[in-house]
XYZ file of C-alpha atoms in Angstrom:
340
model
C -35.185 -10.609 -55.705
C -35.002 -14.178 -57.179
C -33.042 -14.319 -60.661
C -31.297 -16.567 -63.033
C -27.733 -15.458 -63.347
C -24.042 -16.818 -63.874
C -20.558 -15.596 -63.182
C -18.726 -17.230 -65.769
C -19.534 -18.589 -69.145
C -20.060 -22.030 -69.642
C -22.629 -25.075 -70.298
C -26.187 -24.572 -68.942
C -25.375 -25.702 -65.491
C -23.258 -22.447 -64.783
C -26.955 -20.803 -64.327
C -27.587 -20.463 -60.639
C -31.024 -19.353 -59.289
C -30.953 -17.372 -56.269
C -31.231 -13.767 -54.524
C -29.823 -10.741 -55.776
C -30.464 -7.179 -55.050
C -33.619 -5.742 -56.296
C -32.550 -2.996 -58.948
C -33.620 0.517 -58.569
C -34.455 2.437 -62.007
C -32.107 5.476 -62.587
C -32.402 8.325 -65.284
C -34.877 6.996 -67.853
C -35.301 3.738 -67.024
C -38.513 1.725 -65.671
C -38.434 -0.988 -63.158
C -40.778 -3.604 -64.565
C -42.210 -6.660 -62.507
C -41.410 -9.471 -64.928
C -44.222 -11.699 -65.334
C -42.756 -13.528 -68.504
C -39.495 -13.737 -70.218
C -38.410 -15.829 -72.900
C -35.213 -17.790 -74.081
C -33.642 -17.373 -77.478
C -30.566 -18.907 -79.065
C -28.580 -15.429 -78.405
C -28.988 -16.208 -74.709
C -27.523 -19.392 -75.026
C -24.482 -17.979 -77.419
C -24.100 -15.283 -74.423
C -24.028 -17.840 -71.721
C -21.854 -20.050 -73.421
C -19.422 -17.458 -74.481
C -20.008 -18.349 -78.049
C -21.047 -14.548 -78.750
C -18.570 -12.666 -76.474
C -20.095 -9.284 -75.047
C -19.576 -7.090 -72.115
C -21.432 -8.646 -69.192
C -22.285 -7.368 -65.531
C -21.176 -9.839 -62.761
C -23.243 -11.667 -61.854
C -24.854 -11.551 -65.303
C -29.000 -12.355 -65.457
C -29.889 -14.380 -68.463
C -32.644 -13.563 -70.933
C -33.425 -10.936 -73.448
C -37.274 -10.562 -73.602
C -39.676 -9.355 -70.967
C -43.364 -8.758 -70.293
C -44.834 -7.503 -66.965
C -46.002 -4.354 -65.192
C -44.131 -0.935 -64.512
C -43.700 -0.837 -60.777
C -41.541 2.232 -60.574
C -39.818 4.961 -63.131
C -36.688 6.947 -62.800
C -36.499 10.610 -62.593
C -36.455 11.298 -66.330
C -38.690 8.731 -67.659
C -41.578 10.544 -69.999
C -43.628 7.827 -71.424
C -44.383 5.340 -68.485
C -45.907 5.151 -65.206
C -46.546 2.539 -62.385
C -49.088 0.035 -63.465
C -48.197 0.153 -67.139
C -48.405 -3.148 -69.158
C -45.133 -3.239 -70.933
C -43.106 -5.772 -73.232
C -39.803 -5.437 -74.693
C -36.365 -6.960 -75.824
C -32.416 -5.904 -76.088
C -31.591 -6.504 -72.432
C -29.183 -9.445 -71.042
C -26.755 -8.275 -73.587
C -24.183 -5.425 -74.354
C -23.813 -4.615 -70.702
C -27.242 -4.733 -69.879
C -28.818 -6.987 -67.176
C -31.268 -9.961 -68.441
C -34.939 -10.504 -67.946
C -35.162 -14.032 -66.145
C -35.597 -12.227 -62.543
C -38.464 -11.206 -60.760
C -37.452 -7.535 -61.591
C -35.534 -6.014 -64.335
C -34.524 -2.139 -64.884
C -34.970 -1.197 -68.848
C -34.016 2.085 -70.399
C -37.588 3.090 -71.608
C -36.501 3.485 -75.380
C -36.497 -0.561 -75.275
C -39.874 -0.932 -73.792
C -43.234 -0.899 -75.297
C -46.948 -0.873 -74.000
C -48.524 -4.236 -74.094
C -52.151 -3.862 -75.846
C -55.190 -4.909 -74.030
C -56.287 -8.530 -74.391
C -52.537 -9.698 -75.259
C -51.344 -12.032 -72.572
C -48.059 -11.437 -71.169
C -46.584 -14.935 -72.206
C -47.396 -13.743 -76.065
C -45.750 -10.392 -75.593
C -42.776 -11.961 -74.381
C -42.393 -14.679 -76.963
C -43.036 -12.410 -79.777
C -40.383 -9.755 -78.608
C -37.248 -10.534 -80.264
C -38.318 -12.709 -82.929
C -41.013 -10.695 -83.743
C -38.621 -7.181 -84.172
C -35.879 -9.388 -85.855
C -38.428 -10.537 -88.646
C -40.019 -7.342 -88.972
C -36.624 -5.513 -89.475
C -35.694 -8.072 -91.826
C -38.699 -7.945 -94.180
C -39.637 -4.144 -93.876
C -36.192 -2.466 -93.013
C -33.613 -4.311 -94.833
C -35.692 -6.263 -97.552
C -38.276 -3.130 -98.246
C -41.129 -5.560 -98.644
C -43.973 -4.328 -100.543
C -47.291 -5.686 -101.474
C -47.261 -5.751 -105.062
C -44.783 -5.040 -108.139
C -46.486 -2.483 -110.113
C -44.388 -3.093 -113.225
C -44.997 -6.589 -112.943
C -48.674 -6.689 -111.946
C -47.970 -9.504 -109.242
C -47.661 -9.851 -105.438
C -44.393 -9.990 -103.710
C -43.624 -13.575 -102.937
C -41.795 -14.111 -99.347
C -39.989 -17.303 -98.969
C -38.573 -18.444 -95.276
C -36.731 -21.510 -94.310
C -38.275 -22.678 -90.968
C -41.451 -21.605 -91.216
C -42.533 -22.543 -87.568
C -39.270 -21.552 -85.909
C -39.126 -18.490 -83.817
C -38.336 -15.843 -86.536
C -39.576 -17.812 -89.093
C -43.088 -18.234 -87.652
C -43.248 -14.486 -87.004
C -41.975 -13.851 -90.972
C -45.025 -16.061 -92.412
C -47.472 -13.950 -90.466
C -46.136 -10.693 -90.963
C -45.746 -10.963 -94.824
C -49.727 -12.509 -94.898
C -50.433 -9.156 -92.776
C -48.855 -7.236 -95.241
C -50.598 -8.805 -98.183
C -47.931 -11.047 -99.824
C -47.404 -14.529 -100.788
C -45.540 -16.903 -98.584
C -43.897 -20.179 -99.293
C -41.947 -21.768 -96.098
C -40.049 -24.987 -95.406
C -40.833 -27.483 -92.458
C -39.464 -30.631 -91.730
C -42.509 -32.637 -90.586
C -46.246 -32.982 -91.479
C -47.159 -31.621 -87.906
C -45.435 -28.515 -88.567
C -46.602 -28.047 -91.926
C -49.962 -27.748 -90.462
C -49.049 -25.330 -88.203
C -47.276 -23.368 -90.724
C -50.610 -23.373 -93.092
C -52.541 -22.144 -89.837
C -50.036 -19.204 -89.628
C -51.055 -18.271 -93.222
C -48.559 -19.853 -95.461
C -49.679 -20.313 -99.019
C -47.294 -23.037 -99.819
C -45.521 -25.317 -97.334
C -42.704 -27.612 -98.457
C -41.209 -30.528 -96.388
C -37.472 -30.162 -96.921
C -37.059 -33.489 -95.721
C -39.145 -35.135 -98.459
C -39.869 -32.852 -101.038
C -37.836 -31.418 -103.935
C -37.850 -27.721 -102.387
C -36.530 -25.882 -105.733
C -39.171 -27.721 -107.831
C -41.717 -26.641 -105.445
C -40.746 -23.433 -104.995
C -40.833 -22.999 -108.940
C -44.257 -24.431 -109.294
C -45.719 -22.186 -106.579
C -44.294 -19.217 -108.182
C -45.032 -20.080 -111.593
C -41.597 -19.525 -112.578
C -41.497 -16.170 -111.480
C -38.933 -16.884 -108.429
C -38.885 -15.312 -105.018
C -38.669 -11.756 -104.140
C -37.481 -11.841 -100.588
C -35.701 -14.920 -99.447
C -35.550 -14.694 -95.672
C -32.837 -17.073 -94.279
C -33.271 -17.834 -90.675
C -30.477 -20.569 -90.892
C -26.914 -20.491 -91.867
C -26.986 -20.530 -95.561
C -24.831 -22.866 -97.207
C -26.129 -23.047 -100.766
C -26.261 -19.719 -102.423
C -26.658 -21.414 -105.814
C -29.977 -22.693 -105.047
C -31.136 -19.472 -103.650
C -29.821 -17.211 -106.661
C -31.349 -19.782 -109.184
C -34.816 -19.289 -107.487
C -34.922 -15.665 -107.066
C -36.879 -13.177 -109.074
C -35.207 -10.185 -110.672
C -34.313 -7.738 -108.198
C -34.929 -9.971 -105.390
C -33.584 -9.630 -101.937
C -31.779 -12.196 -99.621
C -32.025 -11.662 -96.054
C -29.701 -13.178 -93.676
C -29.434 -13.063 -89.921
C -27.832 -16.595 -88.808
C -24.610 -18.484 -89.238
C -21.723 -16.548 -87.528
C -19.431 -19.066 -89.097
C -21.106 -19.639 -92.193
C -18.758 -18.975 -95.641
C -21.175 -20.114 -98.423
C -19.995 -19.362 -101.902
C -21.702 -16.584 -103.545
C -22.500 -17.171 -107.603
C -21.223 -13.625 -108.568
C -22.559 -13.900 -112.161
C -26.154 -14.821 -111.730
C -26.419 -12.743 -108.861
C -25.397 -9.498 -110.596
C -27.232 -10.293 -113.778
C -30.638 -10.660 -112.055
C -29.945 -7.431 -110.026
C -30.204 -9.256 -106.750
C -29.394 -7.797 -102.889
C -27.973 -9.497 -99.995
C -28.828 -7.810 -97.040
C -27.622 -9.054 -93.465
C -28.276 -7.517 -89.935
C -27.976 -8.535 -86.158
C -31.297 -7.303 -84.494
C -29.142 -6.308 -81.467
C -27.139 -3.786 -83.501
C -30.348 -1.911 -84.864
C -31.254 0.983 -82.970
C -34.146 1.678 -80.525
C -35.743 4.231 -83.246
C -35.726 1.290 -85.810
C -36.961 -0.999 -83.731
C -39.902 1.022 -82.015
C -41.649 1.130 -85.497
C -41.480 -2.586 -85.431
C -43.240 -2.750 -82.162
C -46.115 -0.372 -83.152
C -46.840 -2.888 -86.050
C -46.304 -5.944 -83.696
C -48.853 -4.322 -81.301
C -51.429 -3.780 -83.969
C -51.028 -7.411 -85.337
C -51.281 -8.891 -81.765
C -54.326 -6.805 -81.220
C -56.096 -7.762 -84.438
C -55.299 -11.571 -84.118
C -52.930 -11.436 -86.985
C -49.871 -12.501 -84.834
C -48.989 -15.109 -82.388
C -46.024 -16.664 -81.243
C -45.853 -20.479 -81.130
C -45.056 -21.394 -77.269
C -43.331 -24.804 -77.325
C -42.494 -24.688 -73.439
C -42.880 -23.069 -70.499
C -40.405 -23.277 -67.398
C -40.439 -21.695 -64.035
C -37.446 -19.596 -63.020
C -35.802 -22.091 -61.069
C -35.584 -24.293 -64.166
C -33.867 -21.696 -66.386
C -30.757 -23.872 -67.007
C -33.000 -26.821 -68.119
C -34.587 -24.006 -70.765
C -31.310 -23.269 -71.987
C -30.707 -26.876 -72.294
C -33.593 -27.428 -74.406
C -32.792 -24.318 -76.536
C -29.190 -25.642 -77.452
C -30.785 -29.167 -78.153
C -32.756 -27.645 -80.788
C -30.632 -25.042 -82.121
C -27.019 -26.526 -82.080
C -27.914 -30.398 -81.955
C -31.207 -30.131 -84.014
C -33.060 -32.512 -81.975
C -36.481 -31.438 -83.295
C -37.890 -31.746 -79.480
C -39.156 -28.201 -79.677
C -41.597 -26.209 -81.643
C -41.667 -22.475 -81.010
C -40.574 -20.344 -78.358
C -39.168 -21.368 -74.691
C -40.992 -19.053 -71.933
C -39.969 -18.210 -68.535
C -42.366 -17.500 -65.871
C -40.731 -15.871 -62.766
C -44.070 -16.034 -60.363
C -44.383 -19.902 -60.962
């Protein structure tokens, strides 16, 4: 089979595309003919060595996938050949990645793809959708209303058109809450509004604190979802509602100061998580809602670029230019199409 792989960590040019042995499913594995994969920042961190992990040699890159089951291991219970599936959690913690014509996946990490949902959408929603769902519902315990206060909960997300941020906006709206987000351009503001954001703040031109206070009528934010490395907890804590929850899931090297006094007086919570450390059982609940919202048209991925398998290194370069160097040349996810 054709695959995009690397033998040593380093810059994007360590990725080669060539022939590898087609894997055979063992135990509870399903073999998926990959029709779409997607690139995430974690894929570039693993490839570069910034996020050290056990890796097979050679290591196929890619975390997310969507495609068709073409063979199953002897212990598989829930899938059969011909099933359309999607999933994530590959290409890390010793598992082979998804930027290949085939990938073998333990069935606990695979989910049925709903009828009418395109493979590129399923793949592009995978890691970012599961991450957003875990942060909102498993970690922050998002609810529709605050009975004691007689109002909707309000969710704030930095980067409302980013991979995770766009999922947070849509999921929070699907759950019946008010959503405020930041963006960096008028075009992204339009996109965020289309996704359902009630208030969109341009962090380059607007006074973010003033806009948030105005949008919440001074009540503050109930769930602050931080998709970028946090730098100013003083501002965040000041804008939080009593008993609010702050979610962090990025910024390995970030060391922001926490204003202890106002933090505990407001009764706030600070929760963090890494999606790939969450159990399969925790993640399957996310997949069930993602499938329902995809089917209902309440959730969609913003896809900013598509590449054939032969250009996987270029896809990594584009991801790094935007994640690390903030070039602003990408809005949405990068999809790899192995059959293109």
